Coordinates of N, CA and C in Angstrom, one line a residue:
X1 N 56.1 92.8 -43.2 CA 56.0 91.7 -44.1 C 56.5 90.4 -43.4
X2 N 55.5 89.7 -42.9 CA 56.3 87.9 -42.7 C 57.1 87.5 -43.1
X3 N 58.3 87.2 -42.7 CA 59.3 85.8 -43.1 C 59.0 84.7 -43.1
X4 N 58.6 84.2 -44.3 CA 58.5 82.4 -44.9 C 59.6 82.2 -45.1
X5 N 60.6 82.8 -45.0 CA 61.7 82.0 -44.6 C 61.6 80.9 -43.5
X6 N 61.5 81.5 -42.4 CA 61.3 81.1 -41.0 C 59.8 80.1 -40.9
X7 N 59.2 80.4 -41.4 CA 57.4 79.8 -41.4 C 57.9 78.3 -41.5
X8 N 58.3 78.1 -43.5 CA 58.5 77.2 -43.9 C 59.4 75.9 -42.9
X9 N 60.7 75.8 -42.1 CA 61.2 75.3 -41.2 C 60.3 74.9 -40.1
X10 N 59.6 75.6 -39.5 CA 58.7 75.6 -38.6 C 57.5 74.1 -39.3
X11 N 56.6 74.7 -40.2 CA 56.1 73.9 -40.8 C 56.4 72.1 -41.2
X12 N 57.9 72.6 -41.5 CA 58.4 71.1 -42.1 C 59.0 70.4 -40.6
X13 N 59.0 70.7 -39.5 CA 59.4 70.7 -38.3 C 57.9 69.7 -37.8
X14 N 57.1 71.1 -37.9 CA 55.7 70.3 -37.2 C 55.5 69.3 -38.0
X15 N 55.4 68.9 -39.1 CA 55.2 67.8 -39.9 C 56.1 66.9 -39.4
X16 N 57.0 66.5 -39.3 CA 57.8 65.7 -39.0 C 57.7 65.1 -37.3
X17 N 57.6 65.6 -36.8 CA 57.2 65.5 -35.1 C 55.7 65.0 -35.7
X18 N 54.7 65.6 -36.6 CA 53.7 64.5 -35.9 C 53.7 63.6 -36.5
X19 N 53.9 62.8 -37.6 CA 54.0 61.3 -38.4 C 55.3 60.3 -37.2
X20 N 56.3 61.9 -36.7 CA 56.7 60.7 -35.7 C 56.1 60.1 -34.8
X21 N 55.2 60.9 -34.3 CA 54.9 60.8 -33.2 C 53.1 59.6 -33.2
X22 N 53.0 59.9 -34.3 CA 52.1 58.9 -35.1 C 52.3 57.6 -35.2
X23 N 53.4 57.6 -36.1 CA 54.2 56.3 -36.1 C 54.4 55.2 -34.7
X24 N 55.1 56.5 -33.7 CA 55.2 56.2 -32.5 C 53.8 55.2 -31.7
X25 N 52.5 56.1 -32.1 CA 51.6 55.5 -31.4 C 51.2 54.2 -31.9
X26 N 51.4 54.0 -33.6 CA 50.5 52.8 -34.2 C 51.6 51.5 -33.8
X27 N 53.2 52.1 -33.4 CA 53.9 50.8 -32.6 C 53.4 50.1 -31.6
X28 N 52.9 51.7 -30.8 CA 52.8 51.3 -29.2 C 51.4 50.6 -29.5
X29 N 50.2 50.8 -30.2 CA 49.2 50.0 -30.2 C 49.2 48.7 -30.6
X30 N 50.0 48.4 -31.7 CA 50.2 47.1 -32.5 C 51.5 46.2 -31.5
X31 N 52.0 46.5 -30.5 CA 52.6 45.8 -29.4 C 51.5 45.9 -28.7
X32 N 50.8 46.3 -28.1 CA 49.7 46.0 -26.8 C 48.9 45.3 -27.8
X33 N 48.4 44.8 -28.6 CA 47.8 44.1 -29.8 C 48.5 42.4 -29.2
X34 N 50.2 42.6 -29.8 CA 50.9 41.3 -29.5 C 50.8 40.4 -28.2
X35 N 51.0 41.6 -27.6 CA 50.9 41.5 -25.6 C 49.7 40.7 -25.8
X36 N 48.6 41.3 -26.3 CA 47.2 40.8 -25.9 C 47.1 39.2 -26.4
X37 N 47.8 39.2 -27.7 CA 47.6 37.4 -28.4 C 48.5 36.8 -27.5
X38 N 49.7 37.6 -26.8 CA 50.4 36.1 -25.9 C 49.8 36.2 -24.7
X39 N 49.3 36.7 -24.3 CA 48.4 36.7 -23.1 C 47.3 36.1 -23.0
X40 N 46.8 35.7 -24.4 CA 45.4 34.9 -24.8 C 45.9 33.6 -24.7
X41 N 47.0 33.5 -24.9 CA 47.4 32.0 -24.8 C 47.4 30.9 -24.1
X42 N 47.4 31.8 -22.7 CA 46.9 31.2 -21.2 C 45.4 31.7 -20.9
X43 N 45.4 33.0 -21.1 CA 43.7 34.1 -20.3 C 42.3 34.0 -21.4
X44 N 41.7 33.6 -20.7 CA 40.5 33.7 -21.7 C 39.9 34.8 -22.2
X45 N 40.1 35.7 -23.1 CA 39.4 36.4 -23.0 C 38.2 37.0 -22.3
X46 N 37.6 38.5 -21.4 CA 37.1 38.8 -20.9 C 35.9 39.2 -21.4
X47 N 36.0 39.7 -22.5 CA 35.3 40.6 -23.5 C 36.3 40.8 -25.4
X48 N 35.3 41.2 -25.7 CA 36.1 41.5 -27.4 C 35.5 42.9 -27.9
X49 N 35.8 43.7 -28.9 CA 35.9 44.6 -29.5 C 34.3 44.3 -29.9
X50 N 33.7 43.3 -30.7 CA 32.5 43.2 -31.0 C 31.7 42.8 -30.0
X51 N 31.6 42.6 -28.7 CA 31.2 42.6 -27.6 C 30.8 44.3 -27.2
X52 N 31.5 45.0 -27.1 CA 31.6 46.2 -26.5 C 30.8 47.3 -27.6
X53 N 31.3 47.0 -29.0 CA 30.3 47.3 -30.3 C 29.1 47.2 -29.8
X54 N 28.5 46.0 -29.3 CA 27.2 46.1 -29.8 C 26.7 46.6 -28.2
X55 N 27.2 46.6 -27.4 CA 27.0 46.9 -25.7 C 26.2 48.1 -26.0
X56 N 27.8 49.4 -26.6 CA 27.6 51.0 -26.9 C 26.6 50.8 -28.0
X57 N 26.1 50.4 -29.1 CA 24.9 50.5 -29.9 C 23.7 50.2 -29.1
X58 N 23.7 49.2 -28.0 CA 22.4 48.9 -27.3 C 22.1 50.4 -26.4
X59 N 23.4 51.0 -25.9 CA 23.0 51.9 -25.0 C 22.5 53.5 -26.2
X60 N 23.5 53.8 -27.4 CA 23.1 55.1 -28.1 C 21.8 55.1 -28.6
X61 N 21.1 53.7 -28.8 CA 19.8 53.3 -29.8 C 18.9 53.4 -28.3
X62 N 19.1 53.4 -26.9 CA 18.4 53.1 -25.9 C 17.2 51.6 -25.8
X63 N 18.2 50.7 -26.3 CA 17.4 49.4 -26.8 C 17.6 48.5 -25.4
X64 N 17.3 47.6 -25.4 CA 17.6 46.4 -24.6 C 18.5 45.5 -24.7
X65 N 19.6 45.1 -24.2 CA 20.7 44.2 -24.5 C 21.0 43.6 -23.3
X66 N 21.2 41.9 -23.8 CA 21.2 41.3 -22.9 C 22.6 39.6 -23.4
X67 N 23.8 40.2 -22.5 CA 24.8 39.3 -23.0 C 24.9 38.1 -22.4
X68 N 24.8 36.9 -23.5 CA 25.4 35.6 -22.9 C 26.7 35.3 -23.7
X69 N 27.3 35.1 -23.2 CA 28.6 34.7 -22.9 C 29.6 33.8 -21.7
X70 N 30.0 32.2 -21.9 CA 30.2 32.0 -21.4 C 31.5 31.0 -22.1
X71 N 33.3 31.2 -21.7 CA 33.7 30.4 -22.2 C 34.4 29.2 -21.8
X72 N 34.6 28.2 -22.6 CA 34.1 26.6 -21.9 C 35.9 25.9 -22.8
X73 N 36.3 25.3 -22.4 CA 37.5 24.6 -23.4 C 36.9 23.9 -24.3
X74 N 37.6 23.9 -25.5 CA 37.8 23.1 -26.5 C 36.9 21.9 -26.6
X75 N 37.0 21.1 -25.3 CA 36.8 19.8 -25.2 C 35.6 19.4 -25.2
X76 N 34.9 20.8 -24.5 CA 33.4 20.9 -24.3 C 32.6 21.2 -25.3
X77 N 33.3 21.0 -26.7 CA 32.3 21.4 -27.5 C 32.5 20.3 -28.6
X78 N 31.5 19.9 -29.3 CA 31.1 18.8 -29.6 C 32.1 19.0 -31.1
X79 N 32.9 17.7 -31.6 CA 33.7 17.7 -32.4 C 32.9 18.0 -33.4
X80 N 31.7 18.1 -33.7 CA 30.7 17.9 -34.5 C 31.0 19.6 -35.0
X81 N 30.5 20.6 -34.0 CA 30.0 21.4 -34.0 C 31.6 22.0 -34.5
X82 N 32.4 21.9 -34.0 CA 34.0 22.8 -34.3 C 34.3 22.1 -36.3
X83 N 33.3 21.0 -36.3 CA 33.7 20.5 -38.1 C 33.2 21.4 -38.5
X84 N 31.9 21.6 -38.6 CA 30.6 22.3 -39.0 C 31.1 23.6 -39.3
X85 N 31.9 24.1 -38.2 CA 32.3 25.9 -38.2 C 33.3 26.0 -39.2
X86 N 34.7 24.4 -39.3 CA 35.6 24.7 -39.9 C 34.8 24.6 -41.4
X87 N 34.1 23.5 -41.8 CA 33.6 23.1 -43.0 C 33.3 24.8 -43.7
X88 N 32.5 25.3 -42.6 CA 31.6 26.7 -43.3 C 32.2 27.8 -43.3
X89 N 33.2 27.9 -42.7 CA 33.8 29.4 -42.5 C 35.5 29.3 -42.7
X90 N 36.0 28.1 -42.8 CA 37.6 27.9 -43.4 C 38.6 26.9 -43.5
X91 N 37.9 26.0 -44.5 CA 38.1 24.3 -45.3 C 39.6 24.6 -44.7
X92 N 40.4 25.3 -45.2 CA 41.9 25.0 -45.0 C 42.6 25.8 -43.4
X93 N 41.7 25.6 -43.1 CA 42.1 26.1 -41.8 C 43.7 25.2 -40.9
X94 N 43.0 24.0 -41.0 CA 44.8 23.5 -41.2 C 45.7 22.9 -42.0
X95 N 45.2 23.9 -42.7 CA 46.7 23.8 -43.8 C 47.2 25.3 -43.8
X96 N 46.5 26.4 -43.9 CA 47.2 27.5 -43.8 C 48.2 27.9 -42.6
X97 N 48.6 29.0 -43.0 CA 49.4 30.2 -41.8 C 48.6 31.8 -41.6
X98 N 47.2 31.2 -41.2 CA 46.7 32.5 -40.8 C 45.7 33.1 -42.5
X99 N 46.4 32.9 -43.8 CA 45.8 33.4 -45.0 C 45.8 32.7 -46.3
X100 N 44.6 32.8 -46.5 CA 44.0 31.6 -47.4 C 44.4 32.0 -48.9
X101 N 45.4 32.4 -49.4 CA 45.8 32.7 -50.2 C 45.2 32.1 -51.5
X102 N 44.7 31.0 -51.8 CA 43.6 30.4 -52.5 C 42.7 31.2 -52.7
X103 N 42.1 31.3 -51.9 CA 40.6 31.7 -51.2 C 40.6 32.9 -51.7
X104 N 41.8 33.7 -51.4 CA 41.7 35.3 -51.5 C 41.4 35.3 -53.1
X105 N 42.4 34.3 -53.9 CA 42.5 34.8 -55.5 C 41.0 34.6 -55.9
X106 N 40.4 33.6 -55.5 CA 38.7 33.5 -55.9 C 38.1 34.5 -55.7
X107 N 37.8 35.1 -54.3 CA 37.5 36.1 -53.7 C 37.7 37.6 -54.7
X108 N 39.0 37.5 -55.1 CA 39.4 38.7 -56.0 C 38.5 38.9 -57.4
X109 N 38.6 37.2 -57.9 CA 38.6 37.1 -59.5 C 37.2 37.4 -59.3
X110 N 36.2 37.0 -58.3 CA 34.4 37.3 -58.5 C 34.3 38.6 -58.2
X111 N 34.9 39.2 -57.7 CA 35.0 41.0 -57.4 C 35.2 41.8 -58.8
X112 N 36.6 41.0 -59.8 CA 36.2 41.8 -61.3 C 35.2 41.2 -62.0
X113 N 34.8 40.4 -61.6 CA 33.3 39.7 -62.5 C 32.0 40.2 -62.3
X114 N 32.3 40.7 -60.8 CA 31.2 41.8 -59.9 C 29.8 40.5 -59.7
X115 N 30.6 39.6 -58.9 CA 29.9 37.8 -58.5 C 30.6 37.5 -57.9
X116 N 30.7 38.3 -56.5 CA 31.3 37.7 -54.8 C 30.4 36.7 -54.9
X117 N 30.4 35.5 -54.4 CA 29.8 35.0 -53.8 C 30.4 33.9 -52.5
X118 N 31.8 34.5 -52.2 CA 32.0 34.3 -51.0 C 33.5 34.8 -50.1
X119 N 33.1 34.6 -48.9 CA 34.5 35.9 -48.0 C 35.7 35.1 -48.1
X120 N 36.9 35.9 -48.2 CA 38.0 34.8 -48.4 C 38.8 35.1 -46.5
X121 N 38.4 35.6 -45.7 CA 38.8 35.7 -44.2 C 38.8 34.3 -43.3
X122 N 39.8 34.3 -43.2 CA 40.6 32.6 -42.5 C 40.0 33.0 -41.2
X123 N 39.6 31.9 -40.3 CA 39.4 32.0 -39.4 C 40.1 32.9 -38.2
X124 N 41.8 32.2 -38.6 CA 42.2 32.9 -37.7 C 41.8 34.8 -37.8
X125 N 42.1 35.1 -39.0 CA 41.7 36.7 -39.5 C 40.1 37.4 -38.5
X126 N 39.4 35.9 -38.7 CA 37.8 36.3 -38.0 C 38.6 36.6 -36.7
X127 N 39.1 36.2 -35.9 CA 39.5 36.1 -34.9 C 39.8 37.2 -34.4
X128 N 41.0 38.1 -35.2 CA 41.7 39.2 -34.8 C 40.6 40.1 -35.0
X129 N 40.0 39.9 -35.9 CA 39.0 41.3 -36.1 C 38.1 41.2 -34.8
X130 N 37.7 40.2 -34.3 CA 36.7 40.0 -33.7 C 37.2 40.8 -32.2
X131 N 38.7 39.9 -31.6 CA 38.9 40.6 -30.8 C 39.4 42.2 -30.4
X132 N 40.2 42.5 -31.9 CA 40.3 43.9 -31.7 C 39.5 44.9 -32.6
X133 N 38.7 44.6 -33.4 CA 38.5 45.8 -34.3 C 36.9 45.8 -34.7
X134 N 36.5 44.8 -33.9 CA 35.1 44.8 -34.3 C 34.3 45.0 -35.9
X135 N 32.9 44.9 -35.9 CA 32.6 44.6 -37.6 C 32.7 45.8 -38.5
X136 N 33.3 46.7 -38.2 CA 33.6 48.3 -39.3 C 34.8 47.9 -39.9
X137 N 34.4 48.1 -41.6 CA 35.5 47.8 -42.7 C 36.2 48.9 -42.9
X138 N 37.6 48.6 -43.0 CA 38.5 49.9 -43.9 C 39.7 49.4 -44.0
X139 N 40.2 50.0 -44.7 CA 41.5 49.6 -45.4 C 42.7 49.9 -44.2
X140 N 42.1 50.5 -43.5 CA 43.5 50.9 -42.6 C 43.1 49.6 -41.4
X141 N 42.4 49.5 -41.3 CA 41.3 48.3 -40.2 C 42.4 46.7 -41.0
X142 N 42.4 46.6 -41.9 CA 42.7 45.6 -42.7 C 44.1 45.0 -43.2
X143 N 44.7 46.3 -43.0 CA 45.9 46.3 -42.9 C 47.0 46.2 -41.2
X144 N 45.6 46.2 -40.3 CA 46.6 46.4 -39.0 C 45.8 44.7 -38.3
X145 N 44.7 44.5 -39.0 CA 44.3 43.1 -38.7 C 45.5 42.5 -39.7
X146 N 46.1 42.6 -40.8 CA 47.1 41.4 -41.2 C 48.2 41.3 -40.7
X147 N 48.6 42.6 -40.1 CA 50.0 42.3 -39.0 C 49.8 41.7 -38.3
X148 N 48.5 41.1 -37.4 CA 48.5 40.8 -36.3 C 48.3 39.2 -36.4
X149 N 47.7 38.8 -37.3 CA 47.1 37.4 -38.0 C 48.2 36.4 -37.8
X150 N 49.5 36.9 -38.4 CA 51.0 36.1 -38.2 C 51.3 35.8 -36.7
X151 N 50.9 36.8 -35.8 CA 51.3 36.9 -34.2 C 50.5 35.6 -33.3
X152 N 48.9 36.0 -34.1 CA 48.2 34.7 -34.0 C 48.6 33.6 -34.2
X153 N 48.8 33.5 -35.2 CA 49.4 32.2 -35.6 C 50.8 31.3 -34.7
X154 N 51.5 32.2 -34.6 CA 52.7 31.6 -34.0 C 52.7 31.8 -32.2
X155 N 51.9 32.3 -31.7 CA 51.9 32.3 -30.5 C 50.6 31.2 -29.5
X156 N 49.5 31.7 -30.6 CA 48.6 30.9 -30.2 C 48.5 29.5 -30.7
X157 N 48.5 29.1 -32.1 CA 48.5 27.8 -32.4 C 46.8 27.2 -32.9
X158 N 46.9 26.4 -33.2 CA 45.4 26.0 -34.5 C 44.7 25.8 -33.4
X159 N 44.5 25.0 -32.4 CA 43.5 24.6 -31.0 C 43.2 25.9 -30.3
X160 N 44.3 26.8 -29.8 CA 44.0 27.4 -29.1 C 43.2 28.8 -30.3
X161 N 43.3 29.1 -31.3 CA 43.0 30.1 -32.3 C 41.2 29.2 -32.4
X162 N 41.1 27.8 -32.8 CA 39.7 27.9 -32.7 C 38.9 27.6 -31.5
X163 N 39.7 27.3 -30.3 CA 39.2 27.7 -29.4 C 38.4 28.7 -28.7
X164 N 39.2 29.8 -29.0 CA 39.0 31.3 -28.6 C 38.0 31.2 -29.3
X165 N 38.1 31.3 -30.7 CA 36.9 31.8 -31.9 C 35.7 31.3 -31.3
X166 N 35.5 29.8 -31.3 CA 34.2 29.1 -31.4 C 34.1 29.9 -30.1
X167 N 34.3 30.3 -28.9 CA 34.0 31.0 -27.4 C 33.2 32.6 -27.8
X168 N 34.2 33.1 -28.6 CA 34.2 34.8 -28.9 C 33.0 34.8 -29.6
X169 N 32.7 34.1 -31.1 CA 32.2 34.5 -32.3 C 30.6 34.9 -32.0
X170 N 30.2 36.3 -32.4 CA 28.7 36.2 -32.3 C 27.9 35.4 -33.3
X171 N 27.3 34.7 -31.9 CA 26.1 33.8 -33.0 C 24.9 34.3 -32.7
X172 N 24.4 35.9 -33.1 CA 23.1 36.3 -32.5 C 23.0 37.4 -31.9
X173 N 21.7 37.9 -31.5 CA 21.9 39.3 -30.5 C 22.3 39.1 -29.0
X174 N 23.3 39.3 -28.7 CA 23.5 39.3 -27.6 C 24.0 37.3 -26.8
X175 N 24.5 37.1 -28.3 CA 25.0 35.7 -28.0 C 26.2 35.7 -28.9
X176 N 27.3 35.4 -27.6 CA 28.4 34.8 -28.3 C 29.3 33.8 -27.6
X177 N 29.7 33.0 -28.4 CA 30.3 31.5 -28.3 C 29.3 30.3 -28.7
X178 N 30.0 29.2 -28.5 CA 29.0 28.2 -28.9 C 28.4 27.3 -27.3
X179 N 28.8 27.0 -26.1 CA 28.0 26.9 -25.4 C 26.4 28.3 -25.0
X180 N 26.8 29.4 -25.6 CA 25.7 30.1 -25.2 C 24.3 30.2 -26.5
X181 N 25.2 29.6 -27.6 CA 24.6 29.3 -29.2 C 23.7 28.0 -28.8
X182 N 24.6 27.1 -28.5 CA 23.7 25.9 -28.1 C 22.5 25.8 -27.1
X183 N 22.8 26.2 -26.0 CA 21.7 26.5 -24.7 C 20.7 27.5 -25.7
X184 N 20.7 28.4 -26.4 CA 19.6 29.3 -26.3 C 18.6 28.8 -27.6
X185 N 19.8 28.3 -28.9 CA 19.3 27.4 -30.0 C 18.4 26.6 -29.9
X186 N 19.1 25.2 -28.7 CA 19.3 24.1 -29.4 C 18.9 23.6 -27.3
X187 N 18.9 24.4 -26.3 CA 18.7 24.0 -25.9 C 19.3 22.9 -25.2
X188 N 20.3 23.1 -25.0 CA 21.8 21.8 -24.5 C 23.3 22.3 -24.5
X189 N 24.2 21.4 -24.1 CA 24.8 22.4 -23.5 C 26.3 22.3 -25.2
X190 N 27.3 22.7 -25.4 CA 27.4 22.4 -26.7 C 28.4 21.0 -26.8
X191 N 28.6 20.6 -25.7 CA 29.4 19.6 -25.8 C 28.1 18.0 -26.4
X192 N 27.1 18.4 -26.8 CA 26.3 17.5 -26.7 C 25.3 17.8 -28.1
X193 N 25.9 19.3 -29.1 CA 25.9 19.1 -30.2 C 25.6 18.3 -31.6
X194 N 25.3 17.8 -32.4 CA 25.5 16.9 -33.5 C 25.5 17.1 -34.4
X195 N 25.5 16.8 -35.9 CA 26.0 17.0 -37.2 C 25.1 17.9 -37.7
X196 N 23.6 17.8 -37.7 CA 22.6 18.5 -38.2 C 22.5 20.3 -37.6
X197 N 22.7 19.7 -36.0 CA 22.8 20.9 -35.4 C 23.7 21.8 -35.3
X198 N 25.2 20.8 -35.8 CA 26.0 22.0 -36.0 C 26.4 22.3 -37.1
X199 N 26.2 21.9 -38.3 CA 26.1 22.8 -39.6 C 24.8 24.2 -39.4
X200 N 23.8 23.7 -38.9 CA 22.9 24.7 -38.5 C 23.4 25.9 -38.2
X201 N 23.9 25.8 -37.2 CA 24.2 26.6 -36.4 C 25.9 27.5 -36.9
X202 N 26.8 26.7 -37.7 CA 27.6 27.5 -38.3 C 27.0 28.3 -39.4
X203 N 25.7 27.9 -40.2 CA 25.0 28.5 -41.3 C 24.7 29.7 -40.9
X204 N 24.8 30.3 -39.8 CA 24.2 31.5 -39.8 C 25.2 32.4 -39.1
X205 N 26.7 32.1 -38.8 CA 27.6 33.1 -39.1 C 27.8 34.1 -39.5
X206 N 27.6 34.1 -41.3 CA 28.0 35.0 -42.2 C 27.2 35.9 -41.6
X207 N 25.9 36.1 -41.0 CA 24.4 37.2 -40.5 C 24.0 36.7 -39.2
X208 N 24.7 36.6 -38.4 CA 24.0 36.5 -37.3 C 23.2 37.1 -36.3
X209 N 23.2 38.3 -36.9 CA 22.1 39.2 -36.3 C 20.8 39.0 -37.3
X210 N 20.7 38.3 -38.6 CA 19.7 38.0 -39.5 C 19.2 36.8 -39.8
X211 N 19.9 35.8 -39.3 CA 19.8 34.1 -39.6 C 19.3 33.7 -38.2
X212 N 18.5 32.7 -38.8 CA 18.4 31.7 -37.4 C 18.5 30.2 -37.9
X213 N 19.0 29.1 -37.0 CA 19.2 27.9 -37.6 C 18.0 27.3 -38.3
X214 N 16.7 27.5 -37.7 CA 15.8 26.6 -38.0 C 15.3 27.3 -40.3
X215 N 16.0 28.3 -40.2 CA 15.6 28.3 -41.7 C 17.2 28.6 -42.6
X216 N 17.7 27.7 -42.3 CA 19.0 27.6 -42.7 C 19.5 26.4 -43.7
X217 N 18.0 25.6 -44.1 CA 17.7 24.2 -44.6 C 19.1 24.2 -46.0
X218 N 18.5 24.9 -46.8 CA 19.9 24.8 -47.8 C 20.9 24.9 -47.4
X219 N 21.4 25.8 -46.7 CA 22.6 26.4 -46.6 C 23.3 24.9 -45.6
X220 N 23.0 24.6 -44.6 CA 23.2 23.6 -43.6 C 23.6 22.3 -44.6
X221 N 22.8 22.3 -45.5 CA 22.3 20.9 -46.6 C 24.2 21.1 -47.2
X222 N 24.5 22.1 -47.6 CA 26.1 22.3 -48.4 C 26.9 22.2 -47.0
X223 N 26.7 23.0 -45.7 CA 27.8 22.3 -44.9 C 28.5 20.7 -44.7
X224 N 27.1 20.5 -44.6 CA 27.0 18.5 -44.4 C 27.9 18.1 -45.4
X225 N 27.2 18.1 -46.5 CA 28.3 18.1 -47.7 C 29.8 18.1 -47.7
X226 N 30.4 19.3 -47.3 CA 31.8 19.7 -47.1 C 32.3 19.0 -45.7
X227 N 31.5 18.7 -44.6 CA 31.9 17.7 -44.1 C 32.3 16.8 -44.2
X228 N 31.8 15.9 -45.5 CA 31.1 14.5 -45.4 C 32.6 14.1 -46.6
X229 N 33.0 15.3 -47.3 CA 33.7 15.6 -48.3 C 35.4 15.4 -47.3
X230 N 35.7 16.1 -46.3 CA 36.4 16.8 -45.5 C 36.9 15.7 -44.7
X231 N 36.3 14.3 -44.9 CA 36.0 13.2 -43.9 C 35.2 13.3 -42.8
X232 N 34.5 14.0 -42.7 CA 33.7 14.3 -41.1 C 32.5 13.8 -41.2

């Protein structure tokens, strides 16, 4: 006859070694996480998590994929075009610390009314997802992007956070940043942008694998707006 005496110890043993040892790993990843945002502070990013996403879907689907990407400073992109992004994707971008705490309660209250009608994710948040976790939702996904959001914030800073973004963000199949948005859109380079074209062209963010600027007539029409509102 077995001793559960002896089993039991064993069991509560192995349990405990692996949550530590678990624990252990989600430190060691969420430091190489931090590493990576002070490192972005000077290094451009080489690639992102939604980069590589859609690389491995072009290769399991046996499709054709073809990446532009190319990233350019700040300076080179037309003030127009960085309003346009902030106007459409996060009014309070400088005034927060990384979370739109506003934003989120709206976000919440149309979720029990069951009438989203819009994301409450701060730019900087787009950011972290973008570079580590790519477009798959989950609560554990969501919780290891909010630790990291703060790290953003304090190490990188508002310029360099939409810097990165407007470089990283896919605008399209196999286009990401806004010099590679602009050339393929718009045909110029993005430092040479303008008001029309770059509400356009932030309009189709939310879907960028489903939007194209030229039928983005309303949507563009309310960026302007929030520009024009915004002082821009």
């Amino acid at each position: 006859m077995p001793n559960t005496n002896t089993k039991t110890p064993r069991r509560r043993g192995f349990l405990r070694s692996f949550i530590l040892w678990l624990l252990i790993g989600v430190v060691v990843l969420w430091a190489l996480g931090a590493l990576m945002l002070v490192a972005a502070r000077w290094i451009d990013p080489p690639t992102t998590a939604v980069h590589i996403e859609r690389r491995l879907q072009a290769w399991v689907r046996h499709t054709a994929y073809r990446e532009r990407y190319k990233f350019i400073p700040l300076s080179q992109i037309s003030a127009d075009l960085q309003h346009a992004v902030i106007a459409a994707e996060d009014a309070n971008f400088y005034q927060h610390h990384g979370f739109d705490w506003h934003q989120m309660q709206i976000a919440a209250e149309d979720d029990l009314e069951g009438d989203r009608t819009r994301g409450a994710s701060t730019i900087t948040q787009q950011l972290v997802k973008n570079l580590f976790f790519g477009t798959g939702r989950s609560i554990l996904r969501k919780g290891a992007e909010a630790t990291l959001v703060p790290v953003a914030e304090f190490v990188l800073g508002k310029q360099r956070i939409l810097e990165i973004y407007l470089n990283v963000v896919e605008w399209g199949p196999g286009i990401y940043g806004a010099e590679a948005a602009s050339r393929y859109y718009d045909e110029t380079a993005a430092r040479n942008i303008g008001r029309e074209q770059g509400a356009r062209l932030a309009a189709i963010l939310p879907a960028p694998l489903k939007r194209r600027p030229e039928r983005m007539n309303n949507y563009s029409a309310i960026i302007l707006e929030r520009m024009g509102q915004m002082g821009w």
